[in-house]
Coordinates of N, CA and C in Angstrom, one line a residue:
X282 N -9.6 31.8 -90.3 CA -8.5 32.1 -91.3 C -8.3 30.8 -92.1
X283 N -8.3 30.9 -93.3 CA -8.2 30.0 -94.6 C -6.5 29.8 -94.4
X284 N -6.2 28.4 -93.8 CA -4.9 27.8 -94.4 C -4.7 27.5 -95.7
X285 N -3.3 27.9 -96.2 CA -2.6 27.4 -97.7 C -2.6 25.8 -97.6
X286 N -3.2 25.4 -98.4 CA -3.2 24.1 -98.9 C -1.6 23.5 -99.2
X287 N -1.0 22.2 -98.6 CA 0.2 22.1 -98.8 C -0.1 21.1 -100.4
X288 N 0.7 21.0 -101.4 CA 0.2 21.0 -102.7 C 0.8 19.1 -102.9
X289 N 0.0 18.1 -103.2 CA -0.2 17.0 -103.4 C -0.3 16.3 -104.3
X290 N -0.2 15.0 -104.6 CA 0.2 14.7 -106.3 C -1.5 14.8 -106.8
X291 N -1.8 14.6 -107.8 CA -3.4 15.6 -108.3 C -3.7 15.6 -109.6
X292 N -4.5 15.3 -110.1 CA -4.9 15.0 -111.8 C -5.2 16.5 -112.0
X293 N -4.5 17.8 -112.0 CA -4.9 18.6 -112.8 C -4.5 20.0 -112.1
X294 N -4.1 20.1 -110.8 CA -3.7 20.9 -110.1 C -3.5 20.8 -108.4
X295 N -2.8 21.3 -107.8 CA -2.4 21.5 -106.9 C -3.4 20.9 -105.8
X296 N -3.2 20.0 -104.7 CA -4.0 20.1 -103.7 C -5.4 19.0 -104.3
X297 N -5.1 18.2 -105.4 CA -6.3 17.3 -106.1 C -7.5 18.1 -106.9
X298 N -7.3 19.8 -106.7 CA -8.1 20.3 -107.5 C -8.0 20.2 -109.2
X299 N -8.9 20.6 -109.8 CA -8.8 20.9 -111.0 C -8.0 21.8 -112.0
X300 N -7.6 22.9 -111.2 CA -6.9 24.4 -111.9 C -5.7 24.6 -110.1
X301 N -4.6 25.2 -110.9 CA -3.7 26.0 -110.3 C -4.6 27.3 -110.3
X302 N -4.5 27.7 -109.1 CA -5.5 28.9 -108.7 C -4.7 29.8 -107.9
X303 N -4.2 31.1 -108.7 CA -3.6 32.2 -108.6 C -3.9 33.3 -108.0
X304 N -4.3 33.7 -106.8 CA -4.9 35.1 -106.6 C -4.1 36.4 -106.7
X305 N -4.6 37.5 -107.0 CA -4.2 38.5 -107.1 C -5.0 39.7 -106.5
X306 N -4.4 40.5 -105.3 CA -5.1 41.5 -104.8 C -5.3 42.3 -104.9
X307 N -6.5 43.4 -104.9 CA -6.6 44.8 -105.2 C -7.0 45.0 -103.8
X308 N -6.1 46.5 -103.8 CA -6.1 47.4 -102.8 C -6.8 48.7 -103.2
X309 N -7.2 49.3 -102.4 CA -7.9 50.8 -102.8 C -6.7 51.9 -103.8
X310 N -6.9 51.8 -104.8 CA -5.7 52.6 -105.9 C -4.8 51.7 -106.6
X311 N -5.2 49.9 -106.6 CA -4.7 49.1 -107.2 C -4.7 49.4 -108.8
X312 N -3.7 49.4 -109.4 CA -4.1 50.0 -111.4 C -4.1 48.7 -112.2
X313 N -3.1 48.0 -111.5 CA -2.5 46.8 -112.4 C -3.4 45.3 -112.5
X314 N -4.3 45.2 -111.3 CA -4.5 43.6 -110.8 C -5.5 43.3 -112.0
X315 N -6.4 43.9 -112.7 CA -6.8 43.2 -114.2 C -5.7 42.5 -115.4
X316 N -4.6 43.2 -115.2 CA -3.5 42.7 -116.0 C -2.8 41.7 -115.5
X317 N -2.8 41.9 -114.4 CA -2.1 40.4 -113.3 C -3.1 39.4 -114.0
X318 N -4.3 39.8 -113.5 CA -5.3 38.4 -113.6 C -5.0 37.8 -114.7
X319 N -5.1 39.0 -116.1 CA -5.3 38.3 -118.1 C -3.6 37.6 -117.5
X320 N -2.8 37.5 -117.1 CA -1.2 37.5 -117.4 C -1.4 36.2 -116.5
X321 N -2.0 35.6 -115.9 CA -2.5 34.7 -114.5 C -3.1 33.5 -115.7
X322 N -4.2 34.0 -116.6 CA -5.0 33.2 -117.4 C -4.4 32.6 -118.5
X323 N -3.6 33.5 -119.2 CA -2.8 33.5 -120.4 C -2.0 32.6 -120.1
X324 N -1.3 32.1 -118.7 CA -0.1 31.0 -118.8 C -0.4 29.7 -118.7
X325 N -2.2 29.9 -118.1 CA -2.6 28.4 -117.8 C -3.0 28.2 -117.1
X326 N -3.0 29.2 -115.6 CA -4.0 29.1 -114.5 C -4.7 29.7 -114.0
X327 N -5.7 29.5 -113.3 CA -7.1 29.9 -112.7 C -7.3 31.1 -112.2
X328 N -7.0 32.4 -113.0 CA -6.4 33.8 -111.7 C -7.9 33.8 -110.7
X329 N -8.0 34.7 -110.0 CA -8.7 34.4 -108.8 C -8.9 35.8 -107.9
X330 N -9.8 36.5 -108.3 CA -9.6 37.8 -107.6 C -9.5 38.1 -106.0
X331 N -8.5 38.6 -105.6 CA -9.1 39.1 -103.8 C -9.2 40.2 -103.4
X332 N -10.0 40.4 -102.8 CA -10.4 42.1 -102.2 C -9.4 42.4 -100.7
X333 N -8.5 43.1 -100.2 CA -7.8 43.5 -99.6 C -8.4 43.0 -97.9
X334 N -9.8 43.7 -97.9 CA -10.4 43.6 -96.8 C -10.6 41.7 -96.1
X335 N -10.4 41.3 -97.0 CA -10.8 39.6 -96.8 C -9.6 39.0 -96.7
X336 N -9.8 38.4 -95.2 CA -8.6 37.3 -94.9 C -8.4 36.4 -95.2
X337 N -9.6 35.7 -96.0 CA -10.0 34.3 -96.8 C -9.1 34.5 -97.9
X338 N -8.1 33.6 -98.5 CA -7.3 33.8 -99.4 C -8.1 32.9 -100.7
X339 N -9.1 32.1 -100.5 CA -9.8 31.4 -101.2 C -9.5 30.1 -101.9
X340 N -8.5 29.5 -100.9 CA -7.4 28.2 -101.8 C -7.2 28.2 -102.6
X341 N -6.1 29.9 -103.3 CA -5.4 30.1 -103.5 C -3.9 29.2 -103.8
X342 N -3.1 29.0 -104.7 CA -2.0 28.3 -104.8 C -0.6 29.2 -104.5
X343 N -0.7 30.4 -105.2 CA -0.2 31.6 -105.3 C -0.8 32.8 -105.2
X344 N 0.2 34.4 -104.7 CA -0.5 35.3 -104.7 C 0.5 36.3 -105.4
X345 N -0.2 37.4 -106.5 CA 0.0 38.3 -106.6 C -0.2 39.7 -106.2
X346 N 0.4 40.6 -105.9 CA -0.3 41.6 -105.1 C 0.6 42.5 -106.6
X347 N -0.3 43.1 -107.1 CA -0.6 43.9 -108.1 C 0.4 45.5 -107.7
X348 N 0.3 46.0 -109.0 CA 1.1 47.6 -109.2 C -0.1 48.2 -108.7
X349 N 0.4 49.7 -108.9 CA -0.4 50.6 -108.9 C -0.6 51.7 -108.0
X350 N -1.4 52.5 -106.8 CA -1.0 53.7 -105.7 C -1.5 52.9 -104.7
X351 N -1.8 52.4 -103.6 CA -3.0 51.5 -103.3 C -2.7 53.0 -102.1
X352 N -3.7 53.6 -101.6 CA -4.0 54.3 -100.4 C -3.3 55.7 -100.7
X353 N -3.5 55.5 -102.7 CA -2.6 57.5 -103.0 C -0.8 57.3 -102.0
X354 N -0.4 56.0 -102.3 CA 0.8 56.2 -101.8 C 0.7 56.8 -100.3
X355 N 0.1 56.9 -99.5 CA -0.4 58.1 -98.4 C 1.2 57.5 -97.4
X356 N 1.5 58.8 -96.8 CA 2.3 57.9 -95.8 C 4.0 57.7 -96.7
X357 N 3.6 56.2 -96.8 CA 4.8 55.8 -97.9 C 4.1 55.0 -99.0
X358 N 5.1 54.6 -100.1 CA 4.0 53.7 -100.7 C 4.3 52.1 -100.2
X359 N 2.6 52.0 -99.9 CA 2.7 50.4 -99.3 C 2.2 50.0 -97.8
X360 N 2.8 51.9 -97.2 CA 2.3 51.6 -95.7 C 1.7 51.3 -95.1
X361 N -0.2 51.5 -96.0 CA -1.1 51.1 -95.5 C -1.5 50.0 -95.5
X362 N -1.3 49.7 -96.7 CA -1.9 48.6 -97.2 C -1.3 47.3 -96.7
X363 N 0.4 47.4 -95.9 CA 0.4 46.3 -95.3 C -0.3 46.1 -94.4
X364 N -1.3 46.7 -93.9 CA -2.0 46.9 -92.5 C -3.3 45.7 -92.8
X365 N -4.0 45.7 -94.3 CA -4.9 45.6 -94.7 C -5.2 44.2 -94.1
X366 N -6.7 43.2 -94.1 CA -6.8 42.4 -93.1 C -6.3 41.2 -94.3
X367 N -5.9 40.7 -95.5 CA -5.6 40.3 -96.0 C -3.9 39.7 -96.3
X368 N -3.0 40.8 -95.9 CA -1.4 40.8 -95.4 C -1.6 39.9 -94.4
X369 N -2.8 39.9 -93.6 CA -2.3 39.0 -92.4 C -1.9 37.6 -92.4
X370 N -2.8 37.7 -93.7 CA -2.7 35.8 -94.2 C -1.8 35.9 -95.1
X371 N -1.7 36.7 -95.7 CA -0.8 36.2 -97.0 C 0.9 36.2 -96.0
X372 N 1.2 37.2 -95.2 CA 2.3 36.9 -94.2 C 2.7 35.8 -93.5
X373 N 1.3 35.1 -92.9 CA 1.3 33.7 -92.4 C 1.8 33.1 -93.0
X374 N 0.9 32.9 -94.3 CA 1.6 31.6 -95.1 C 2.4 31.7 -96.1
X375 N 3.3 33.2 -96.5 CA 4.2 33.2 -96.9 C 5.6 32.9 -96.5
X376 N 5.4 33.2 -95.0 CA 6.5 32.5 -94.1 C 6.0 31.2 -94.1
X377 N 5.1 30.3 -94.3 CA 4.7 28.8 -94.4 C 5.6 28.7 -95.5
X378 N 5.8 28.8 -96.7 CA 6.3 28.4 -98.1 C 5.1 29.0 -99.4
X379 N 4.2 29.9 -99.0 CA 3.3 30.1 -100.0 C 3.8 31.0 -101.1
X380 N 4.4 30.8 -102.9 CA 4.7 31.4 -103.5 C 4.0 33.2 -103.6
X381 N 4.5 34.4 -103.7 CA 4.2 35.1 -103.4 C 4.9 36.2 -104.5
X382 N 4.3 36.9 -105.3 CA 5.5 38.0 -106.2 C 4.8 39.6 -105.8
X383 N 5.3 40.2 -105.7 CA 4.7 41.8 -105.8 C 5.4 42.3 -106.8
X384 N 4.4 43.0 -107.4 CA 4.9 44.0 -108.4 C 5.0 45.2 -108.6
X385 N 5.9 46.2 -108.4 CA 5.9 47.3 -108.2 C 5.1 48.0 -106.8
X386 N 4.0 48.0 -106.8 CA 3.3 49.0 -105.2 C 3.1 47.9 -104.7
X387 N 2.9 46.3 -105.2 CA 3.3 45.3 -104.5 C 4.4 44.3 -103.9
X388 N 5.6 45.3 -104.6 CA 7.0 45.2 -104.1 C 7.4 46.0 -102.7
X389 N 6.9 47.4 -103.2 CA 6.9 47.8 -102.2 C 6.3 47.9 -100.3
X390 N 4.9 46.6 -100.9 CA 3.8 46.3 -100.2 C 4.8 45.1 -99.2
X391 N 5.5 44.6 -99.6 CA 6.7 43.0 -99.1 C 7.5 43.7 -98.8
X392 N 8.5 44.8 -98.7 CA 8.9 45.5 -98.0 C 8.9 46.2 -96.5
X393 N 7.3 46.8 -97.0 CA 6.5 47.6 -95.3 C 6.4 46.3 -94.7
X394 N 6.0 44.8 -95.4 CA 5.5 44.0 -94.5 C 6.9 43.3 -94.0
X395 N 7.9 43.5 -94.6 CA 9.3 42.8 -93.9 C 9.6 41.3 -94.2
X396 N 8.4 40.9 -95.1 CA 8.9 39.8 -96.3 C 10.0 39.8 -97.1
X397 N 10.5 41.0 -97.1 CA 11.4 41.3 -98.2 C 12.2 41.9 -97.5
X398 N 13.9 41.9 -97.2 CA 14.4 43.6 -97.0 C 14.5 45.0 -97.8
X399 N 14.9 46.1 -97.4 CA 15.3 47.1 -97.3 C 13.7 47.9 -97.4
X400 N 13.9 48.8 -98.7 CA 13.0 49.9 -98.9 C 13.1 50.2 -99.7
X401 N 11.5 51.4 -100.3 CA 11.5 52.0 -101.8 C 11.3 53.0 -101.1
X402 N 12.3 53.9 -101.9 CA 12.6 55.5 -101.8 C 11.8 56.3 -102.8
X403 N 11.7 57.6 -102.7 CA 11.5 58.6 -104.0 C 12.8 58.4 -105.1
X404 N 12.4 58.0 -106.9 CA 13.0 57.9 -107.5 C 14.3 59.4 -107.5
X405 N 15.8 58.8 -107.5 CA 16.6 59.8 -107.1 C 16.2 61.1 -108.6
X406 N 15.4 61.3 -109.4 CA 15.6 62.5 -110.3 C 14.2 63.0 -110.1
X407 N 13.7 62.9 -109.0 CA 11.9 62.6 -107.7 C 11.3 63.0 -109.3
X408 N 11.0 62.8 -110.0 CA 9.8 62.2 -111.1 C 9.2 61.2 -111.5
X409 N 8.1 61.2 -111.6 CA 7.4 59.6 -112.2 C 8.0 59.3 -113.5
X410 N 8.5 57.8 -113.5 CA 9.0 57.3 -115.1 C 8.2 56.3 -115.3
X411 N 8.3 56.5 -116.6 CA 7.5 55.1 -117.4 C 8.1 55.3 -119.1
X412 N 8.8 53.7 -118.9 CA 9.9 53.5 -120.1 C 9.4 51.8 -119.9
X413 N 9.9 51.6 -121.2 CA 10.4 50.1 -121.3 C 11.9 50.0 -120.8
X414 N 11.8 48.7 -120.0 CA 13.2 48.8 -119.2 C 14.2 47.5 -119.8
X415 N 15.3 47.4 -119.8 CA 15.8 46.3 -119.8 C 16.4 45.8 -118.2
X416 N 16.3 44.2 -118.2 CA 16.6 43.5 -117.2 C 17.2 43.0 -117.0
X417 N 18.5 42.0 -116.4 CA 19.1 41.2 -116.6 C 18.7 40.1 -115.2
X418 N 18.4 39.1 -115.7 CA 18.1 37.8 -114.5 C 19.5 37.4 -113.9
X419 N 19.4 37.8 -112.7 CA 20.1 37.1 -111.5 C 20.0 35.7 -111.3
X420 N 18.6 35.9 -110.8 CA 18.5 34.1 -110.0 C 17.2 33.8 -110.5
X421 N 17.9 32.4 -111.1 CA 16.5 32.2 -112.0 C 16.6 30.6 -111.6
X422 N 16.8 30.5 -110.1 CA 15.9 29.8 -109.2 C 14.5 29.6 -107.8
X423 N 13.8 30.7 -108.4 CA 12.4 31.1 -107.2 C 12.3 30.6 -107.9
X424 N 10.6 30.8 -107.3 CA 9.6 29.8 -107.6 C 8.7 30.7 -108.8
X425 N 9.4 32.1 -109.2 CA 9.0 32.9 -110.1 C 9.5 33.2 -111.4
X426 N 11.0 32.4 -111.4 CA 11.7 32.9 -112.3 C 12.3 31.5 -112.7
X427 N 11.7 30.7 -112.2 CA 12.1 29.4 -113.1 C 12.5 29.1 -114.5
X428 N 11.6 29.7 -115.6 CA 11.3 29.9 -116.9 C 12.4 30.8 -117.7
X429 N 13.4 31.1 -116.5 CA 14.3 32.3 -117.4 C 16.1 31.6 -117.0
X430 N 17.0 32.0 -117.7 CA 18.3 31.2 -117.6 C 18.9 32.8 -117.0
X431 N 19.9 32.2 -116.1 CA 20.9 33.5 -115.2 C 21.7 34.2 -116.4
X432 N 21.9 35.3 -116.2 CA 22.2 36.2 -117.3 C 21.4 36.7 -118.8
X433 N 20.0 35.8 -118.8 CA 19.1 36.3 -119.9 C 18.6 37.9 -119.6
X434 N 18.8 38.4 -121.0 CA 18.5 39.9 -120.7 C 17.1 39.7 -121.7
X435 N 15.9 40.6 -120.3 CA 14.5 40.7 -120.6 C 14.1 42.4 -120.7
X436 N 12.9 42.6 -121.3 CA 12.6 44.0 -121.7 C 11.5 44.0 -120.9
X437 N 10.9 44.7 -120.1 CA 9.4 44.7 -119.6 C 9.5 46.2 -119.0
X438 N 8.5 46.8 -119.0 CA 8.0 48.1 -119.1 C 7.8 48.4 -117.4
X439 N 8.2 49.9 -117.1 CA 8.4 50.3 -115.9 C 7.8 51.4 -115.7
X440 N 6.8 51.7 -114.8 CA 6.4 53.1 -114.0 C 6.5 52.9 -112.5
X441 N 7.1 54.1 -112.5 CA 7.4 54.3 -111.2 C 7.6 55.9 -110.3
X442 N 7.3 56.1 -109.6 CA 7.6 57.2 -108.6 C 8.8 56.6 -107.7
X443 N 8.0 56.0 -106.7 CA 9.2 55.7 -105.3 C 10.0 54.0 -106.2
X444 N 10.6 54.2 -106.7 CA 11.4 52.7 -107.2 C 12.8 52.7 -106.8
X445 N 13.0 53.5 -106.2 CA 14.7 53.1 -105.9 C 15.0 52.2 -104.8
X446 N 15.6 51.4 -104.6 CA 15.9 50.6 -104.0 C 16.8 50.5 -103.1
X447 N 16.7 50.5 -101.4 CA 17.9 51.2 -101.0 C 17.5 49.9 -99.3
X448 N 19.1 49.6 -99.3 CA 19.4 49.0 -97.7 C 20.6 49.3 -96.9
X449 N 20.7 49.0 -95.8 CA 22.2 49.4 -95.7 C 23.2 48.4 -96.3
X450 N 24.5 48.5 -96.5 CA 25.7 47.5 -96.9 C 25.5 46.7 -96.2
X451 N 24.9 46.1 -94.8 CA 25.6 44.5 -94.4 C 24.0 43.7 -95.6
X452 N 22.9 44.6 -95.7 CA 21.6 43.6 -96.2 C 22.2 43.5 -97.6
X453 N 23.0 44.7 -98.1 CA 23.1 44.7 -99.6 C 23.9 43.3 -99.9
X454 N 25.0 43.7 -99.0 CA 26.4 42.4 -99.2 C 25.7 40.8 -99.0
X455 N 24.6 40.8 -98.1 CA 24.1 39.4 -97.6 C 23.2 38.8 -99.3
X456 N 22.6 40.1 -99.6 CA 22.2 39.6 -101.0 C 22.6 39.1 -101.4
X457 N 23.6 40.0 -101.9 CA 24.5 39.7 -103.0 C 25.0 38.2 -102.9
X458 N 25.5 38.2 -101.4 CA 26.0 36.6 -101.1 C 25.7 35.8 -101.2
X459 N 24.0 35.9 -101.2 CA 23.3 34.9 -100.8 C 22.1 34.6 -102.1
X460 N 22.9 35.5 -103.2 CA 22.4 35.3 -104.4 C 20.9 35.5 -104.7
X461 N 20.2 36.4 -104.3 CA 19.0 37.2 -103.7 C 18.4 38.6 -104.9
X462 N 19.6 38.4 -105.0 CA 18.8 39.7 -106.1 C 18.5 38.6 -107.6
X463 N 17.4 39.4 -107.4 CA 16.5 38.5 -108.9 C 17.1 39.0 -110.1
X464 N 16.8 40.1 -110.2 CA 17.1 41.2 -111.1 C 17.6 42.2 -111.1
X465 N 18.2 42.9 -112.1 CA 19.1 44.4 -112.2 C 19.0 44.8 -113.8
X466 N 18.7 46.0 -113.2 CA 18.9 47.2 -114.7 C 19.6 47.3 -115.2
X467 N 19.6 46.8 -116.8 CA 20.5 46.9 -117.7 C 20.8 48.3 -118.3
X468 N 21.4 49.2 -118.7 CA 22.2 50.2 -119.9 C 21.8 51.3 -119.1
X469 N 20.5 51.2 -118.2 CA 20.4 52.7 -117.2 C 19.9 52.3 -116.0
X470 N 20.3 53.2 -114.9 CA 19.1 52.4 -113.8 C 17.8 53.7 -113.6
X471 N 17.1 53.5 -114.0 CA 16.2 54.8 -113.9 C 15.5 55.4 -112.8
X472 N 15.9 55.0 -111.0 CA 15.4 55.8 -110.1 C 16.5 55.6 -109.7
X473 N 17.6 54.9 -109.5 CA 18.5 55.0 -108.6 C 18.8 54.0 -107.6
X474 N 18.6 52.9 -107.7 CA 18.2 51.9 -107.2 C 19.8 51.4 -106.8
X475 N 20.0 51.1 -105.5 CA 21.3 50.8 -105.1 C 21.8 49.6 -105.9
X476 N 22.7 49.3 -106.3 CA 23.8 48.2 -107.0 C 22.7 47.9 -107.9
X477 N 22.2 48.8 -109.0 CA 21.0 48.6 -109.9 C 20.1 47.1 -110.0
X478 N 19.6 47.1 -108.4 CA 18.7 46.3 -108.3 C 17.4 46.6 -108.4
X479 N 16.6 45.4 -109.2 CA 15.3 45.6 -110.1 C 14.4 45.0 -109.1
X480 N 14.8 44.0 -108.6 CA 14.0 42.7 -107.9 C 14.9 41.7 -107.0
X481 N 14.3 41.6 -105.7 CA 15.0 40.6 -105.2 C 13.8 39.3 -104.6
X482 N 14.6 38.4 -104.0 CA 13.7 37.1 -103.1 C 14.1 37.3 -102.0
X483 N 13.4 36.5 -101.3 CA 13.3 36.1 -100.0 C 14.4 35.4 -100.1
X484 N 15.2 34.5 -98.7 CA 16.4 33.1 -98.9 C 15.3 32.3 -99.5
X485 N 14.0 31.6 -99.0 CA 13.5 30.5 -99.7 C 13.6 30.6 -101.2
X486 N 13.1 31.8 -101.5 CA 13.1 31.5 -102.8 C 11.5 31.9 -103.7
X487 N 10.7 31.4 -102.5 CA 9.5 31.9 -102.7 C 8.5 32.8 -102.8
X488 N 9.5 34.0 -102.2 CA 8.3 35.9 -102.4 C 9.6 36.1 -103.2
X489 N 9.1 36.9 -104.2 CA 9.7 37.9 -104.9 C 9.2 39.2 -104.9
X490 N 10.2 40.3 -104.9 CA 9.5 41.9 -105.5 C 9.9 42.1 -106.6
X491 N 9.6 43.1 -107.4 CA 10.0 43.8 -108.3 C 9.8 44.9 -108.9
X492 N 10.5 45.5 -109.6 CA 9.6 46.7 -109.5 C 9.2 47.3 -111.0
X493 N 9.7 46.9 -112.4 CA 9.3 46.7 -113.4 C 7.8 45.6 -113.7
X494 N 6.7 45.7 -114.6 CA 5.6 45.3 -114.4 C 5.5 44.0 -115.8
X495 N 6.0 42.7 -115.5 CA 6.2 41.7 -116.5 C 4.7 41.4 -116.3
X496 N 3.3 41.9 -116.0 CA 2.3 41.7 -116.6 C 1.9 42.7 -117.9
X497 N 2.7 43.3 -118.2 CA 2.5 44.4 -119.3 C 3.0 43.6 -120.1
X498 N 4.0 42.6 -120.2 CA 4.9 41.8 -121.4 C 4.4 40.8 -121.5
X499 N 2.6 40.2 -121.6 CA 2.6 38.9 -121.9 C 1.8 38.9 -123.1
X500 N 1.8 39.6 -124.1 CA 1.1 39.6 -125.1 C 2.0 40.4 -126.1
X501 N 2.0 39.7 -127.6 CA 2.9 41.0 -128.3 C 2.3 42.3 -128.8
X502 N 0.9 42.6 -128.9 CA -0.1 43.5 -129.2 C -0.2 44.7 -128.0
X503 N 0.6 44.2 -126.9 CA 1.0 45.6 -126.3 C 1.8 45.2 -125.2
X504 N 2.2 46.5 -124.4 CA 3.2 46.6 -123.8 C 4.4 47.0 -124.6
X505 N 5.3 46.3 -124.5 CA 6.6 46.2 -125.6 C 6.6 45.4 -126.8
X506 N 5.7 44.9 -126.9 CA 5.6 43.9 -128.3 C 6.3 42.2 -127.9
X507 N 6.8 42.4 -127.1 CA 7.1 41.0 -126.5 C 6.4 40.4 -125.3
X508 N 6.8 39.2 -124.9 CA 6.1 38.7 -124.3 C 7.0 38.2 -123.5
X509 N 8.1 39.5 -122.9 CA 9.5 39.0 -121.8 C 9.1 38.6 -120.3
X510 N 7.6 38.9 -120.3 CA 7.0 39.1 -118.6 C 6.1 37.9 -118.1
X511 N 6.3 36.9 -119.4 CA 4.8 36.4 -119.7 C 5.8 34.6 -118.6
X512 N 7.1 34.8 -118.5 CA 8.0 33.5 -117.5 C 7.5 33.6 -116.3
X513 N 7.4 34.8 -115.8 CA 7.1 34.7 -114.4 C 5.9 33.9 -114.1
X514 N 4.8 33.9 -114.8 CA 3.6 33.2 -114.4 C 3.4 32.2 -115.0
X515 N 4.7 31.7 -116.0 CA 4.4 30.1 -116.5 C 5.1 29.3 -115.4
X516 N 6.3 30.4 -114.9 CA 7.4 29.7 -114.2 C 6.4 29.4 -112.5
X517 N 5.6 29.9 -112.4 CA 5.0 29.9 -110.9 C 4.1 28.5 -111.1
X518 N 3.2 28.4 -112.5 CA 2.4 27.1 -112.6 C 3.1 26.6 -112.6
X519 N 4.3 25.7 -113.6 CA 5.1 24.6 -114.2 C 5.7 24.5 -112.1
X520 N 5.9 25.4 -111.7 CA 6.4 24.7 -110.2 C 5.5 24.5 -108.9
X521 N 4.3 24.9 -109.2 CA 3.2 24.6 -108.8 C 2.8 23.0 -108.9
X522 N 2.7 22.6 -110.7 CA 2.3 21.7 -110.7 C 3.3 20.3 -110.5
X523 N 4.6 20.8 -110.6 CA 5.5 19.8 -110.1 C 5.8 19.6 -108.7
X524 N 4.7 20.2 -108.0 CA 5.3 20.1 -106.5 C 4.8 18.8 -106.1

């Protein structure tokens, strides 16, 4: 098993290498991890593909685990895939301190794995949506959301089936307390998502979920025409390389 490199002072990236090296995983029904990757490249670092089945994370700095169905949603969505031989490492060294974001089926995927609390439900109107969403930043101290100020309202585009977001009141209230929710739906919440949360962290600060896809917002020539999604992966290098 490939240990996370702890990150060192370094002419050019993390660990004395050359490049901040980003991985991002595909799972069997993965849609999104090509768009992770260009959205990985576009901010400045080295994206880095991983195949699910491989426990080698490949000295890796960070990981994304991508949108999309991975295993036809089978089960729940995410069930399986936390099983996959690759969770096992990314779990190890996410509890180490290893930056970590899921995005939508990989929101859900930090959930089954219990990196994250609560659960994603069937969206409450049970239809798949796909809208441009608005967002309002919570906590824009992870290690994901650096690049964005508390209260900036962002646009990034949403599909979803199971997106609602649901815990009991003592996980809800500890969030809240504990200043944990990343994000929340502005002007509608479109599955139902308890106290219209979009995205939360871990306490460190270092996994995030979410469930809106800010790799669709890093270019103005599509997605929404902005580039509201394009922080989260500057904000992961710029604290990469100041570590």
């Amino acid at each position: 098993m490939t240990a996370h490199p702890s990150p060192t002072t370094r002419d050019g990236g993390p660990s004395g290498r050359g490049n901040t090296r980003i991985g991002v995983v595909t799972f069997p029904g993965t849609l999104d991890d090509r768009d992770s990757l260009r959205a990985v490249r576009l901010a400045g670092a080295e994206p880095v593909p991983l195949w699910h089945r491989d426990k080698d994370l490949h000295q890796v700095d960070a990981v994304v685990l991508a949108g999309g169905f991975s295993y036809g949603d089978y089960l729940r969505a995410g069930a399986i895939s936390r099983f996959s031989p690759v969770m096992e490492t990314i779990i190890e060294q996410a509890r180490a301190g290893m930056p970590v974001l899921g995005i939508c089926n990989g929101f859900q995927i930090l959930t089954e794995a219990h990196l994250l609390p609560g659960a994603m439900l069937r969206n409450n109107h049970l239809h798949f949506i796909c809208r441009d969403q608005k967002l309002r930043v919570e906590n824009a101290s992870t290690a994901w959301t650096g690049d964005y100020e508390v209260g900036q309202e962002i646009s990034v585009p949403l599909k979803n089936m199971d997106g609602r977001y649901t815990a009991d009141e003592r996980t809800l209230d500890e969030l809240e307390a504990e200043g944990r929710v990343a994000f929340r739906y502005l002007d509608v919440n479109p599955n139902g998502s308890l106290r219209d949360i979009a995205g939360i962290t871990n306490a460190a600060g270092n996994v995030v979920g979410l469930m809106p896809h800010p790799e669709h917002a890093v270019e103005p020539l599509i997605g929404t025409g902005r580039t509201d999604g394009l922080g989260f992966f500057t904000s992961i290098l710029k604290k990469l390389v100041s570590a």
